[in-house]
Coordinates of C-alpha atoms in Angstrom, one line a residue:
X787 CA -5.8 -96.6 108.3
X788 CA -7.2 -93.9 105.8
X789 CA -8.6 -91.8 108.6
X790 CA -5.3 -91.4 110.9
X791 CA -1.7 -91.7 110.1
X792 CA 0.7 -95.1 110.3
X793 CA 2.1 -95.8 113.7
X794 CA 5.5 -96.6 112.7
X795 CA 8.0 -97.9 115.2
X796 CA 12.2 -97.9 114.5
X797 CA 13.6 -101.7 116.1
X798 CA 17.6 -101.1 116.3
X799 CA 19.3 -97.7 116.3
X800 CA 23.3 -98.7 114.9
X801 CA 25.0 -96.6 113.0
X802 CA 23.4 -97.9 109.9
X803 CA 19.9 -97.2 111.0
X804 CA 20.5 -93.9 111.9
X805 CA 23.0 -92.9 108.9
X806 CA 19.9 -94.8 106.3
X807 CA 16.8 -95.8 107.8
X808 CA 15.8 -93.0 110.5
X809 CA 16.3 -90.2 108.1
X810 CA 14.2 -91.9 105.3
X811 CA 11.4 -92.1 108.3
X812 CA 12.0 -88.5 109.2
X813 CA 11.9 -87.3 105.6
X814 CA 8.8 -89.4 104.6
X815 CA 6.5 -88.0 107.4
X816 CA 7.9 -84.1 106.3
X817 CA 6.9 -84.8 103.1
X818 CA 3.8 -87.0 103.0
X819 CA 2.0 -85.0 106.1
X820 CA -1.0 -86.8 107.8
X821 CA 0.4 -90.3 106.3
X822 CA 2.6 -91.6 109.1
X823 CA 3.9 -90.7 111.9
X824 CA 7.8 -92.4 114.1
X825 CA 6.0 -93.1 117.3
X826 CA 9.4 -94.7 119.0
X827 CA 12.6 -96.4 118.7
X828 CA 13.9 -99.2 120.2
X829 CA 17.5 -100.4 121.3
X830 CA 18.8 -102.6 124.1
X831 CA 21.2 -99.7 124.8
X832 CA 19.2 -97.0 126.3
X833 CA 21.0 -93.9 126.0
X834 CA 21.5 -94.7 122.7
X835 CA 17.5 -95.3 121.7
X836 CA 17.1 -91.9 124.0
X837 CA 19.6 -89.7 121.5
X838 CA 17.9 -91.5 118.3
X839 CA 14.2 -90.6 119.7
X840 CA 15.7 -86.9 120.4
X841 CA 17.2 -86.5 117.1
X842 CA 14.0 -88.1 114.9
X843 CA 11.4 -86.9 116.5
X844 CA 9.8 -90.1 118.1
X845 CA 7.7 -89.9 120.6
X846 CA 9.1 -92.4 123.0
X847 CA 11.8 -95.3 123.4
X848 CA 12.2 -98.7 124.8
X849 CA 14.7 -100.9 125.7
X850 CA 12.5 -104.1 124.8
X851 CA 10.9 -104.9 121.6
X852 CA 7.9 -106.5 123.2
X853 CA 7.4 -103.6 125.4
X854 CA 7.2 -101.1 123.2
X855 CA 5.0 -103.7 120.5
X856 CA 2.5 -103.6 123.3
X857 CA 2.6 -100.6 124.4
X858 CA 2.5 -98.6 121.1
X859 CA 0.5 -101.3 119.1
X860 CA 2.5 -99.5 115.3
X861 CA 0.8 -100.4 112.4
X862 CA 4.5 -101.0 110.9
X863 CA 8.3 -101.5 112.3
X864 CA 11.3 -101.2 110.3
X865 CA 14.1 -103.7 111.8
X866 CA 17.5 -102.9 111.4
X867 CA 18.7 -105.4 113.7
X868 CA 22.2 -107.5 113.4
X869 CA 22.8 -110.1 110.9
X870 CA 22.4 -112.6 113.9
X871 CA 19.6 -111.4 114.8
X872 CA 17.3 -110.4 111.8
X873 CA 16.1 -113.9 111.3
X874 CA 14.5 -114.5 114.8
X875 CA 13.2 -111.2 115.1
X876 CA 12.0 -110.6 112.0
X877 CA 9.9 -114.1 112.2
X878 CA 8.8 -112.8 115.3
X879 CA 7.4 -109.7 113.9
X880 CA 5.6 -111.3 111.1
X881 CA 4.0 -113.9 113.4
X882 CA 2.7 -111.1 115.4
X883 CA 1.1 -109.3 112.1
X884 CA 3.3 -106.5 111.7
X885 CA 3.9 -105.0 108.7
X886 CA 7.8 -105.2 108.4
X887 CA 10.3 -103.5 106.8
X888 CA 14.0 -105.7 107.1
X889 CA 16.9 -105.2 106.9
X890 CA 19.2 -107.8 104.4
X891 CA 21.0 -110.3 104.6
X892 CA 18.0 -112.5 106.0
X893 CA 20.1 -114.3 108.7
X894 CA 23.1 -114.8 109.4
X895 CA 23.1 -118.2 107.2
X896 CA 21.2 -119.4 104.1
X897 CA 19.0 -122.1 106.6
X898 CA 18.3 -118.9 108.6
X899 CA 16.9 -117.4 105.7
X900 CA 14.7 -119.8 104.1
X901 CA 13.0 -120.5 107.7
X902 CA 11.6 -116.9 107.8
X903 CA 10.4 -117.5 104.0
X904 CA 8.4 -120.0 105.4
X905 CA 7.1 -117.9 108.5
X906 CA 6.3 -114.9 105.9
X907 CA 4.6 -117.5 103.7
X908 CA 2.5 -118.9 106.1
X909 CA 1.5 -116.1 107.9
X910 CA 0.7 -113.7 104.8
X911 CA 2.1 -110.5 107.1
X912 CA 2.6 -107.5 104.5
X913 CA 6.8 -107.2 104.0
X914 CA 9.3 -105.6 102.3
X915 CA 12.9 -106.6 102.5
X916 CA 15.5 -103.6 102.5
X917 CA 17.1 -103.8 99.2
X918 CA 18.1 -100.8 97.9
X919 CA 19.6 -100.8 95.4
X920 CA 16.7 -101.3 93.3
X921 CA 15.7 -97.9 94.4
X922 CA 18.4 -95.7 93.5
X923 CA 17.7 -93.0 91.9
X924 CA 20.5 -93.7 89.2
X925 CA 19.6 -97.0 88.5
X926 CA 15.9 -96.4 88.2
X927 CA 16.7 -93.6 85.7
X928 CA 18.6 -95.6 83.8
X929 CA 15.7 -98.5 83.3
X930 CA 13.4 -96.0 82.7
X931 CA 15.4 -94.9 79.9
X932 CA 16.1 -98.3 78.5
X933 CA 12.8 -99.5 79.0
X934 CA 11.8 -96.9 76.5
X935 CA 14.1 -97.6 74.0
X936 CA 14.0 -101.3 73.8
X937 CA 14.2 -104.8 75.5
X938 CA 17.5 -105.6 78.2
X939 CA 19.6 -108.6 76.1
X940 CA 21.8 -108.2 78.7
X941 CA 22.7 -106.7 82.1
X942 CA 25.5 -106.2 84.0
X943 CA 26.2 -105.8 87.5
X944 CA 29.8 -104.7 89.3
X945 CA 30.5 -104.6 93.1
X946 CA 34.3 -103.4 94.1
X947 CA 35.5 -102.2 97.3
X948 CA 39.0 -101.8 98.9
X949 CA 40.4 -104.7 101.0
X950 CA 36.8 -106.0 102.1
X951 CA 38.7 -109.7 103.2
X952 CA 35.6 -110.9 105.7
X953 CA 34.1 -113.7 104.8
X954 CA 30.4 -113.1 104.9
X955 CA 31.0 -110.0 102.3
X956 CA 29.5 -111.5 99.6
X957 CA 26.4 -113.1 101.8
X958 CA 25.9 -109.7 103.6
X959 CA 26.9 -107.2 101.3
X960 CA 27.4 -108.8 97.8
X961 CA 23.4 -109.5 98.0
X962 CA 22.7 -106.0 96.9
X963 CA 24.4 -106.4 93.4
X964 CA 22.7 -109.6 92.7
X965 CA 19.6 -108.9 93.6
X966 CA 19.9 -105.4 91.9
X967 CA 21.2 -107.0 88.2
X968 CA 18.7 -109.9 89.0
X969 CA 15.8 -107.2 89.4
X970 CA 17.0 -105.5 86.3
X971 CA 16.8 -108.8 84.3
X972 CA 13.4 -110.1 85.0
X973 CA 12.4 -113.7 86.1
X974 CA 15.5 -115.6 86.8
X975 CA 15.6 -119.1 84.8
X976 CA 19.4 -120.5 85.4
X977 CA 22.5 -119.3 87.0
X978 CA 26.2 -120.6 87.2
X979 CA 28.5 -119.7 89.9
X980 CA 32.3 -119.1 88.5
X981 CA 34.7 -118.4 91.5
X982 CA 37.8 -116.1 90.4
X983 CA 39.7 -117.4 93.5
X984 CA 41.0 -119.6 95.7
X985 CA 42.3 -120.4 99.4
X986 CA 41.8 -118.3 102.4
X987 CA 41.9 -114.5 100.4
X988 CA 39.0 -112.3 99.9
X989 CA 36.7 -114.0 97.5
X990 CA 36.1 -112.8 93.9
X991 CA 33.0 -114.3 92.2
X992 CA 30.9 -113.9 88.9
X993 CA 27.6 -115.5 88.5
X994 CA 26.4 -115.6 84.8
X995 CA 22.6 -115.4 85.0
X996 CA 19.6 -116.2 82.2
X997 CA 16.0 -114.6 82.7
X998 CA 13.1 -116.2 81.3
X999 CA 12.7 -112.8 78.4
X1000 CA 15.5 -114.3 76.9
X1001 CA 17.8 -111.5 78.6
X1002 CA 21.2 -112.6 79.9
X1003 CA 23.9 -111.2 82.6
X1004 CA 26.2 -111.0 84.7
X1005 CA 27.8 -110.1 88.0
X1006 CA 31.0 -109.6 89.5
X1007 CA 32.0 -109.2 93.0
X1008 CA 35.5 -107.9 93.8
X1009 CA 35.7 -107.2 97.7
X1010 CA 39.6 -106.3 97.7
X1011 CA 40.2 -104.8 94.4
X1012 CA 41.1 -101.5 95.6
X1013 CA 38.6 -98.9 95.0
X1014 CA 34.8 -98.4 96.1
X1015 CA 32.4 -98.2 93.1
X1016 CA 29.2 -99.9 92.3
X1017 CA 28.2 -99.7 88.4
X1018 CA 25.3 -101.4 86.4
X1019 CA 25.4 -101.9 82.6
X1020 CA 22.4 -102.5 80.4
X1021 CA 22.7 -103.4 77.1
X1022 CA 20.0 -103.4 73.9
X1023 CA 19.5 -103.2 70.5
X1024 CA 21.0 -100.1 69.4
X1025 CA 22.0 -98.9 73.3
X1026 CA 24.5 -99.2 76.1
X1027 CA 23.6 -97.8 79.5
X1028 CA 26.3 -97.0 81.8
X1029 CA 25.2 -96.7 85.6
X1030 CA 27.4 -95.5 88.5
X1031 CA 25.1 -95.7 91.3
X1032 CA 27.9 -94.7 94.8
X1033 CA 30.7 -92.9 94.0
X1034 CA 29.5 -89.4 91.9
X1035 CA 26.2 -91.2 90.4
X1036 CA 25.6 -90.7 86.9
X1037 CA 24.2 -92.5 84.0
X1038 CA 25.7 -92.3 80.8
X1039 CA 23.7 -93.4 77.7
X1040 CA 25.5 -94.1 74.1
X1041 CA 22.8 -95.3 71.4
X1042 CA 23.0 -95.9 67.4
X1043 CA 27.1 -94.6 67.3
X1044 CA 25.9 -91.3 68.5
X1045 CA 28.0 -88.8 71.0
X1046 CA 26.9 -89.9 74.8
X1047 CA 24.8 -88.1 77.2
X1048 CA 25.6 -88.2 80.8
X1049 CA 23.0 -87.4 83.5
X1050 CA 25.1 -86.4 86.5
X1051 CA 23.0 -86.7 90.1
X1052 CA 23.3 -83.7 92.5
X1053 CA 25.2 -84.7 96.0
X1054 CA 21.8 -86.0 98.0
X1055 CA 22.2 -87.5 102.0
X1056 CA 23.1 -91.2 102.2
X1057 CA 19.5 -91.7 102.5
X1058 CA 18.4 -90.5 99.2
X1059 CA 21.4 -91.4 97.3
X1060 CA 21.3 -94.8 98.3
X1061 CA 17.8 -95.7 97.7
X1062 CA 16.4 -96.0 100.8
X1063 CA 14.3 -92.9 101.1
X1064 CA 12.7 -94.2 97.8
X1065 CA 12.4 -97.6 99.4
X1066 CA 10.8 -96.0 102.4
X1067 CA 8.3 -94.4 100.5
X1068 CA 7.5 -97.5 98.6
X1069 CA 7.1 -99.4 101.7
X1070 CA 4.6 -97.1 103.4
X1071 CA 2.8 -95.9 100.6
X1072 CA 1.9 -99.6 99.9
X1073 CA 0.8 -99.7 102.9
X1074 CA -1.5 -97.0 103.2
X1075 CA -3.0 -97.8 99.7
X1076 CA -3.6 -101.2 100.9
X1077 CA -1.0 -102.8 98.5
X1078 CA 1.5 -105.4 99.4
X1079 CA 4.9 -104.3 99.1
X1080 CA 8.3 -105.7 97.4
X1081 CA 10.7 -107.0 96.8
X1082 CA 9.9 -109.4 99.5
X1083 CA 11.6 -111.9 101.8
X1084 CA 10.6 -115.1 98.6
X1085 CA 12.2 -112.3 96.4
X1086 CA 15.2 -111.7 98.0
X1087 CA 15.7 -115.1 98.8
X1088 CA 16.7 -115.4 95.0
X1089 CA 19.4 -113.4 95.4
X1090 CA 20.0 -115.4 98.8
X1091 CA 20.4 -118.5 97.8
X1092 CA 22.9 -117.9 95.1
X1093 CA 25.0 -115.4 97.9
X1094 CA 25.1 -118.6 99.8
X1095 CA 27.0 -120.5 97.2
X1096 CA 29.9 -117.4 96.6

């Protein structure tokens, strides 16, 4: 692939594609030029893959995944597919060789999602799983910064939203905190689920964690509690880290009793801000270096598996 750029195809244009993923793909082949290229997009609703190919710049679009697999013959496809769907498609993808990025959760149900670990296992197809989080740019700032002052003893990881009441928040959404505090914390070792309610309400969960470093946390998910924020905390000898990484991003560092200093981020599109042009990057320049990329489906099944028990 040295010699020409990635063939990269777009498989579902929703509103969260095209608000997250599509502009991430636009942006990376601006910036990185001769490294990839959007060849087409796919969605079962035509005039809707027509618009997205219009406004992105790819080169064609399809109504049928197959099709336009066998016509275009990418080098890599990022799914954005619905939760129902993800599973199946994205085993289907991976059986055929295609370098995937997915979209999360990984199936509509925890069975769903260890069924495509297998298919990724066996078939060794290079993979990344789209979990941002651990890309934004607040949050990596911040464990660059503590990572230079000393070891994580603990980590802390907050989702809040207003009146979020479905019932597959925390297996859909809730994922991203947990994975992201569990990708702070290192290896994960032990975990204990501690439910905060009861009967047919919105759900409100903590899961206390332990990382084989010796590092402990923590994370809360409060889908009704009347305000949107998602904030990270990491804790050290001598430091406290504050991260806001949705609502006005910042990261705010106190260390030894000294005054804090806050690193306000600039307003950025949803794209940037949220990590997924930074995931998008990772993604295809592991790929074109030869590298396999991360987090994975086996990795985010971590995060999985405990989503399945909130």
């Amino acid at each position: 692939m040295a010699d020409r750029p990635l063939r990269v195809v777009l498989i579902g244009c929703g509103w969260h594609a095209l608000a997250s993923h599509a502009p991430a793909l636009t942006r990376y082949v601006a910036e990185h030029p001769g490294l990839a290229k959007l060849v087409a997009v796919c969605d079962r609703d035509g005039a809707r893959a027509n618009l997205a190919a219009g406004q992105f710049g790819a080169g064609r679009d399809y109504t049928d995944i197959d099709t336009m697999l066998d016509a275009e013959r990418p080098d890599a496809a990022v799914c954005v597919m619905p939760v129902s769907a993800v599973a199946e498609q994205g085993a289907c993808l991976l059986e055929r060789g295609l370098a995937t990025l997915l979209e999360k959760p990984l199936g509509p149900d925890i069975a769903s999602a260890r069924r495509l670990e297998e298919v990724a296992r066996r078939t060794g197809t290079p993979h990344m799983v789209s979990l941002n989080r651990r890309f934004a740019p607040a949050l990596t700032a911040a464990l660059a910064q503590a990572r230079q002052i000393g070891p994580l003893r603990y980590v802390r990881g907050t989702m809040v939203r207003p009146g979020r009441r479905e019932r597959a928040f925390l297996w859909a959404t809730g994922i991203h905190v947990l994975d992201a505090t569990i990708a702070c914390g290192g290896e994960l070792t032990g975990f204990s689920v501690r439910p905060m309610t009861a009967g047919d309400g919105p759900r409100w969960s903590a899961v206390d964690l332990t990382f084989a470093g010796g590092a402990q946390g923590t994370v809360e998910v409060l889908p009704s509690a009347g305000v949107n924020g998602e904030a990270y905390e990491l804790f050290g000898e001598g430091y406290r880290i504050f991260v806001e990484v949705r609502v006005e991003p910042r990261v705010t560092l106190w260390r030894d009793g000294a005054e804090p200093q806050t690193q306000a981020f600039p307003a950025e599109p949803e794209d940037i801000a949220d990590g997924t042009y930074a995931e998008t990057c990772a993604f295809l320049d592991a790929l074109a270096a030869g590298r396999a990329p991360a987090p994975t489906v086996a990795d985010a099944l971590v995060a999985s598996e405990i989503a399945a028990l909130l």
